[in-house]
Coordinates of C-alpha atoms in Angstrom, one line a residue:
M1 CA -25.9 100.6 -23.0
K2 CA -22.4 101.9 -23.5
R3 CA -20.1 98.9 -22.9
P4 CA -16.4 99.7 -22.6
L5 CA -16.1 96.7 -20.4
R6 CA -16.9 94.3 -23.3
A7 CA -14.3 95.9 -25.5
L8 CA -11.6 95.8 -22.8
A9 CA -12.5 92.3 -21.7
A10 CA -12.1 91.1 -25.3
A11 CA -8.7 92.7 -25.4
G12 CA -7.7 91.3 -22.0
L13 CA -7.6 94.8 -20.5
L14 CA -10.6 94.7 -18.1
A15 CA -8.6 95.9 -15.2
A16 CA -7.9 99.2 -16.9
A17 CA -11.6 99.9 -17.6
S18 CA -12.8 103.4 -17.1
I19 CA -16.3 104.8 -17.4
V20 CA -17.0 108.0 -19.3
A21 CA -20.3 109.8 -18.6
V22 CA -22.8 110.4 -21.4
T23 CA -23.3 114.0 -22.4
V24 CA -26.8 115.2 -23.3
G25 CA -26.9 117.1 -26.5
G26 CA -30.4 118.7 -26.0
T27 CA -33.7 118.1 -27.6
A28 CA -34.1 117.4 -31.3
S29 CA -37.0 119.3 -32.9
A30 CA -35.7 118.6 -36.4
D31 CA -33.0 116.2 -37.7
T32 CA -29.9 116.6 -35.5
Q33 CA -26.5 115.3 -36.3
I34 CA -24.4 113.8 -33.5
C35 CA -20.7 113.1 -33.9
E36 CA -19.5 113.4 -30.3
Q37 CA -18.3 110.1 -28.9
Y38 CA -21.0 109.8 -26.3
G39 CA -23.3 112.6 -27.6
S40 CA -27.0 112.3 -27.3
T41 CA -30.3 114.1 -27.8
V42 CA -33.9 113.7 -26.9
I43 CA -36.6 113.0 -29.5
G44 CA -40.4 112.9 -29.1
G45 CA -40.1 114.3 -25.6
K46 CA -39.6 110.7 -24.4
Y47 CA -36.6 108.9 -26.0
V48 CA -32.8 109.5 -25.9
V49 CA -30.8 108.9 -29.1
Q50 CA -27.1 108.3 -28.4
N51 CA -24.0 108.0 -30.6
N52 CA -22.2 105.8 -28.1
R53 CA -18.9 105.2 -29.9
W54 CA -17.1 103.3 -27.2
G55 CA -15.0 100.8 -29.2
T56 CA -13.1 103.0 -31.7
T57 CA -11.4 106.4 -31.9
A58 CA -12.5 106.7 -35.6
Q59 CA -15.3 109.2 -36.5
Q60 CA -18.9 108.1 -36.3
C61 CA -21.9 110.3 -36.8
I62 CA -25.6 109.6 -36.5
N63 CA -28.6 111.7 -37.6
A64 CA -31.4 111.8 -35.0
T65 CA -34.9 112.1 -36.6
S66 CA -38.3 112.6 -35.0
T67 CA -38.8 108.8 -34.7
G68 CA -35.4 107.2 -34.6
F69 CA -31.9 107.7 -36.1
E70 CA -29.6 106.8 -39.0
I71 CA -25.9 106.1 -39.0
T72 CA -24.5 108.6 -41.5
T73 CA -20.7 108.3 -41.0
L74 CA -18.8 105.3 -39.7
N75 CA -15.1 105.1 -40.3
G76 CA -14.1 102.6 -37.6
S77 CA -13.8 98.8 -37.9
S78 CA -13.0 96.0 -35.5
P79 CA -11.9 92.3 -35.9
T80 CA -15.0 90.0 -36.0
N81 CA -13.5 87.9 -33.2
G82 CA -13.6 90.8 -30.8
A83 CA -16.0 93.5 -29.7
P84 CA -17.9 95.9 -32.0
T85 CA -17.0 99.5 -32.5
A86 CA -20.1 101.1 -31.0
Y87 CA -23.7 100.8 -30.0
P88 CA -25.6 103.8 -31.5
S89 CA -29.1 103.4 -30.1
I90 CA -32.3 104.9 -28.9
F91 CA -33.5 104.2 -25.3
V92 CA -35.9 104.7 -22.5
G93 CA -34.7 104.5 -18.9
C94 CA -31.4 105.4 -17.3
H95 CA -28.0 105.0 -19.0
Y96 CA -24.9 106.1 -17.1
T97 CA -26.9 108.8 -15.2
N98 CA -28.6 109.9 -18.5
C99 CA -32.3 109.2 -17.9
S100 CA -34.9 109.7 -20.6
P101 CA -37.6 112.3 -19.8
G102 CA -40.5 111.1 -17.7
T103 CA -39.2 107.6 -17.4
N104 CA -40.6 105.3 -14.7
L105 CA -37.4 103.2 -14.7
P106 CA -35.8 101.7 -12.8
I107 CA -38.7 99.6 -11.6
Q108 CA -38.9 96.1 -10.1
V109 CA -39.8 93.3 -12.5
S110 CA -42.6 92.2 -10.1
Q111 CA -44.4 95.5 -10.6
I112 CA -44.4 95.4 -14.4
S113 CA -47.6 94.2 -16.1
S114 CA -46.4 94.6 -19.7
A115 CA -43.7 96.4 -21.7
P116 CA -45.1 96.7 -25.3
S117 CA -42.5 97.6 -27.9
S118 CA -42.5 98.3 -31.6
I119 CA -39.5 98.8 -33.9
N120 CA -38.7 99.2 -37.6
Y121 CA -35.2 98.8 -39.0
R122 CA -33.6 99.7 -42.3
Y123 CA -30.8 97.3 -43.1
I124 CA -28.0 97.6 -45.7
S125 CA -25.7 95.0 -47.4
G126 CA -21.9 94.8 -47.4
A127 CA -21.5 95.5 -43.7
I128 CA -20.9 93.3 -40.6
Y129 CA -23.2 94.2 -37.7
N130 CA -26.1 93.1 -35.5
A131 CA -29.4 94.9 -34.9
S132 CA -30.3 94.3 -31.3
Y133 CA -32.4 95.3 -28.3
D134 CA -30.5 95.6 -25.1
I135 CA -32.5 95.1 -21.9
W136 CA -30.6 95.9 -18.7
L137 CA -31.4 94.7 -15.2
D138 CA -29.8 94.9 -11.8
P139 CA -30.6 93.8 -8.2
S140 CA -30.6 97.5 -7.2
P141 CA -32.3 100.5 -8.9
K142 CA -29.1 101.7 -10.6
R143 CA -29.1 104.8 -12.6
D144 CA -25.4 104.8 -13.5
G145 CA -22.6 102.3 -14.4
V146 CA -22.9 98.7 -15.6
N147 CA -25.8 96.5 -14.6
Q148 CA -25.4 92.9 -13.6
M149 CA -27.7 91.4 -16.3
E150 CA -27.9 92.2 -20.0
I151 CA -30.5 90.7 -22.3
M152 CA -29.7 91.1 -26.0
I153 CA -32.3 90.4 -28.7
W154 CA -30.5 89.9 -32.0
L155 CA -33.0 90.7 -34.8
N156 CA -30.4 90.6 -37.5
R157 CA -26.9 89.2 -37.6
Q158 CA -24.7 89.9 -40.6
G159 CA -21.2 88.5 -41.0
P160 CA -19.0 86.0 -38.9
I161 CA -20.0 87.4 -35.5
Q162 CA -21.6 85.7 -32.5
P163 CA -23.0 86.6 -29.1
I164 CA -21.0 86.3 -25.9
G165 CA -20.8 82.8 -24.4
S166 CA -22.2 79.7 -26.1
P167 CA -25.6 78.3 -27.2
V168 CA -27.7 76.8 -24.3
G169 CA -31.0 76.0 -26.1
N170 CA -33.9 77.6 -27.8
A171 CA -36.9 79.7 -26.9
N172 CA -40.2 80.5 -28.6
I173 CA -41.1 84.1 -27.8
A174 CA -43.1 86.7 -29.7
G175 CA -44.3 84.0 -32.1
R176 CA -40.7 83.2 -33.2
N177 CA -38.0 80.7 -32.4
W178 CA -34.8 82.1 -31.0
E179 CA -31.4 80.5 -30.4
V180 CA -30.4 81.3 -26.8
W181 CA -26.8 82.0 -25.9
R182 CA -25.4 82.6 -22.4
G183 CA -22.1 84.0 -21.1
N184 CA -20.3 86.8 -19.3
N185 CA -18.3 89.6 -20.9
G186 CA -16.1 90.3 -17.9
G187 CA -18.3 93.0 -16.6
N188 CA -21.9 91.5 -16.6
N189 CA -23.8 88.4 -17.4
V190 CA -25.4 88.2 -20.9
I191 CA -28.3 86.1 -22.3
S192 CA -28.8 86.6 -26.0
Y193 CA -31.8 85.6 -28.2
V194 CA -30.7 85.3 -31.8
A195 CA -33.2 85.2 -34.7
S196 CA -32.6 82.7 -37.5
S197 CA -33.1 85.3 -40.2
A198 CA -33.3 89.1 -40.4
I199 CA -36.4 90.7 -38.8
P200 CA -37.0 94.2 -40.3
S201 CA -39.9 95.1 -37.9
L202 CA -41.4 93.6 -34.8
S203 CA -44.1 94.4 -32.2
F204 CA -43.7 92.4 -29.0
D205 CA -43.7 92.6 -25.2
V206 CA -40.2 93.0 -23.7
L207 CA -41.5 91.4 -20.5
H208 CA -41.8 88.0 -22.2
F209 CA -38.0 88.0 -22.8
I210 CA -37.4 89.2 -19.2
N211 CA -39.7 86.4 -17.9
D212 CA -37.8 83.7 -19.9
T213 CA -34.5 85.0 -18.5
R214 CA -36.0 84.9 -15.0
N215 CA -37.2 81.3 -15.6
R216 CA -33.6 80.4 -16.5
G217 CA -32.5 81.5 -13.0
A218 CA -30.5 84.5 -14.2
I219 CA -32.6 87.1 -12.3
T220 CA -35.5 87.2 -9.9
S221 CA -38.7 89.2 -9.9
S222 CA -37.2 91.5 -7.2
W223 CA -34.5 92.8 -9.7
Y224 CA -35.0 96.2 -11.4
L225 CA -35.4 96.9 -15.1
T226 CA -33.2 100.0 -15.7
S227 CA -33.3 100.6 -19.4
I228 CA -34.4 99.3 -22.8
Q229 CA -32.3 100.2 -25.8
A230 CA -32.5 99.4 -29.5
G231 CA -29.8 100.0 -32.2
F232 CA -26.8 98.5 -33.9
E233 CA -23.5 97.0 -33.0
P234 CA -21.3 97.5 -36.1
W235 CA -18.0 95.7 -36.6
Q236 CA -17.2 96.8 -40.2
G237 CA -19.2 99.3 -42.2
G238 CA -22.7 100.3 -41.3
A239 CA -23.4 103.8 -42.8
G240 CA -27.0 103.8 -43.8
L241 CA -28.3 101.5 -41.1
A242 CA -31.3 103.1 -39.4
V243 CA -34.0 102.7 -36.8
T244 CA -36.9 104.4 -38.6
N245 CA -39.4 104.0 -35.8
F246 CA -39.2 103.0 -32.1
S247 CA -41.9 102.8 -29.5
Q248 CA -41.5 101.5 -25.9
S249 CA -43.6 101.7 -22.8
V250 CA -43.4 100.0 -19.4
N251 CA -46.7 99.5 -17.7
I252 CA -47.2 99.0 -14.0
G253 CA -49.8 96.8 -12.4
E254 CA -50.5 93.2 -11.5
A255 CA -48.8 91.0 -14.1
P256 CA -50.7 88.0 -15.4
P257 CA -49.2 84.7 -14.1
T258 CA -46.4 83.4 -16.4
T259 CA -46.2 80.0 -14.7
P260 CA -48.7 77.7 -13.1
P261 CA -49.3 78.6 -9.4
P262 CA -47.7 76.5 -6.7
G263 CA -49.3 73.1 -6.2
T264 CA -50.7 72.6 -9.7
G265 CA -48.3 69.7 -10.4
A266 CA -46.6 71.3 -13.4
C267 CA -43.4 69.5 -12.5
A268 CA -42.5 66.4 -10.5
V269 CA -39.2 65.4 -8.9
K270 CA -37.9 61.9 -8.1
Y271 CA -35.0 62.1 -5.6
T272 CA -33.0 58.9 -5.0
A273 CA -30.2 58.9 -2.5
N274 CA -27.5 56.6 -1.2
S275 CA -25.7 57.5 2.0
W276 CA -22.9 56.1 4.2
N277 CA -21.1 57.3 7.3
N278 CA -19.6 60.5 6.0
G279 CA -20.9 60.8 2.4
F280 CA -23.8 60.5 0.1
T281 CA -24.9 60.5 -3.6
A282 CA -28.2 61.6 -5.1
D283 CA -29.8 61.1 -8.4
V284 CA -32.5 63.6 -9.3
Q285 CA -35.1 63.2 -12.1
I286 CA -37.2 66.1 -13.2
T287 CA -40.5 65.6 -15.2
N288 CA -42.4 68.3 -16.9
T289 CA -46.0 67.5 -16.1
G290 CA -47.3 70.7 -17.6
T291 CA -48.6 71.5 -21.1
A292 CA -45.9 73.9 -22.3
T293 CA -42.3 73.1 -23.3
L294 CA -39.7 74.4 -20.9
N295 CA -36.8 76.0 -22.7
G296 CA -34.2 76.0 -19.9
W297 CA -34.8 74.9 -16.3
T298 CA -33.6 75.8 -12.8
L299 CA -34.4 73.6 -9.8
N300 CA -34.2 75.1 -6.3
Y301 CA -34.4 73.3 -3.0
N302 CA -32.7 73.1 0.4
L303 CA -30.4 70.3 1.7
P304 CA -30.8 69.3 5.3
G305 CA -28.0 70.3 7.7
G306 CA -24.7 68.5 7.5
Q307 CA -24.8 68.0 3.7
Q308 CA -22.3 69.6 1.4
I309 CA -22.1 69.0 -2.3
T310 CA -18.6 68.3 -3.7
G311 CA -19.2 67.3 -7.3
S312 CA -22.1 67.0 -9.9
W313 CA -22.9 65.7 -13.3
N314 CA -25.5 66.5 -16.0
A315 CA -26.3 69.9 -14.4
T316 CA -24.6 73.0 -13.1
V317 CA -25.1 72.6 -9.3
S318 CA -24.2 75.3 -6.8
Q319 CA -24.8 75.5 -3.0
S320 CA -25.0 78.5 -0.7
G321 CA -25.6 77.4 2.9
S322 CA -28.4 74.9 2.6
A323 CA -29.8 76.4 -0.6
V324 CA -29.1 74.4 -3.8
T325 CA -29.5 75.7 -7.4
A326 CA -29.3 73.2 -10.2
R327 CA -29.4 74.5 -13.8
N328 CA -29.6 72.6 -17.1
I329 CA -26.6 72.2 -19.3
S330 CA -26.6 72.5 -23.1
H331 CA -28.0 69.0 -24.0
N332 CA -30.8 68.7 -21.4
G333 CA -32.3 72.2 -21.3
T334 CA -35.5 71.5 -23.3
L335 CA -38.3 69.6 -21.6
A336 CA -41.4 68.9 -23.7
P337 CA -44.6 68.0 -21.8
G338 CA -44.0 64.6 -20.2
G339 CA -40.3 64.9 -20.8
T340 CA -37.6 64.2 -18.2
A341 CA -34.1 65.3 -17.3
S342 CA -31.8 63.7 -14.8
F343 CA -28.7 64.8 -13.0
G344 CA -26.8 63.8 -9.9
Y345 CA -24.1 64.8 -7.4
Q346 CA -22.0 63.5 -4.5
G347 CA -21.3 65.2 -1.2
T348 CA -20.0 64.9 2.3
L349 CA -22.3 64.1 5.3
S350 CA -22.2 65.0 8.9
G351 CA -24.8 63.4 11.1
T352 CA -27.9 61.5 10.1
Y353 CA -28.9 61.6 6.4
S354 CA -32.3 62.9 5.2
S355 CA -33.6 64.0 1.8
P356 CA -34.9 67.4 0.7
S357 CA -38.6 67.9 1.4
S358 CA -39.6 70.3 -1.4
F359 CA -38.5 71.5 -4.8
T360 CA -39.4 74.3 -7.2
L361 CA -38.7 74.3 -11.0
N362 CA -38.5 77.7 -12.7
G363 CA -40.5 79.0 -9.7
M364 CA -43.2 76.2 -9.8
T365 CA -43.7 74.0 -6.8
C366 CA -43.2 70.4 -7.8
T367 CA -44.8 67.2 -6.6
R368 CA -42.7 64.3 -5.4
S369 CA -42.8 61.2 -7.5

């Protein structure tokens, strides 16, 4: 997605952000050169290829082919501690009111049964860039502007660049291990999955990454998938980089369960509290009683009336009304089968103390231990 907000946030100029609409350049029946800043064209009657030069005023041109695109001219460069110069990409869905032909996006995550994808990249040496998928989600079916959640899949990272935020753990998805980063660019939340080495081609289900993001508490199944994009973020150099083939579908239907159903005992919670006249403390121990490793966890429950959390340790704990959300921090996010993680908090108390009655971990109903 075009991201002027990231560039401006990196420069400390977020308040001055302005959004420029994408222009549609027509349909490419043969190779089509695009040099306009936000110029785009349709290929294969299904996908949009966009130049999307949002981080530099220097010239950038891409050549749209029948199956992808190539960067042919790239004169801009950016410091590696800031934002990239552009995101030339190919996409399905809706991007700043530019929707790909016949797309069924936006669509709620709960309605998606699978989202099979296949891509082939051509890489070059001597440049600083990443090759990434961008997956955009929002609580509403947005067809314009910035969405609240961005998932980035970094299939190749060249040079001293890094994702937004900081590492929070690892995930095993699509038969590979990914380092997971989490942060905010000033305009939206970002979760990035970074490959340990360059991946020139990959066939996978985008829904698996969406489900992992959901299990980390960043979205819910009621959110909408709005677009899926694949391309490059160049910082320095990049002419010759290419997406030689791209295929993406989003299938609707009943999705197979991604976590055990409630009551299967895939998690257990031990809740130990100490209370006095106007306050209390609680120690919470989570145990993974399932057979799969949890890479990141979110515990949800409700506090009885009169309890307000004032401080916590070993987890990021937030409270809205009676609803409590506790998320892992960097050192305790991975729970192997049989593994445990503990955190605690203190709070104020009004009235008679009682403990929470039920807990869910990454959407699974837990037993009490």
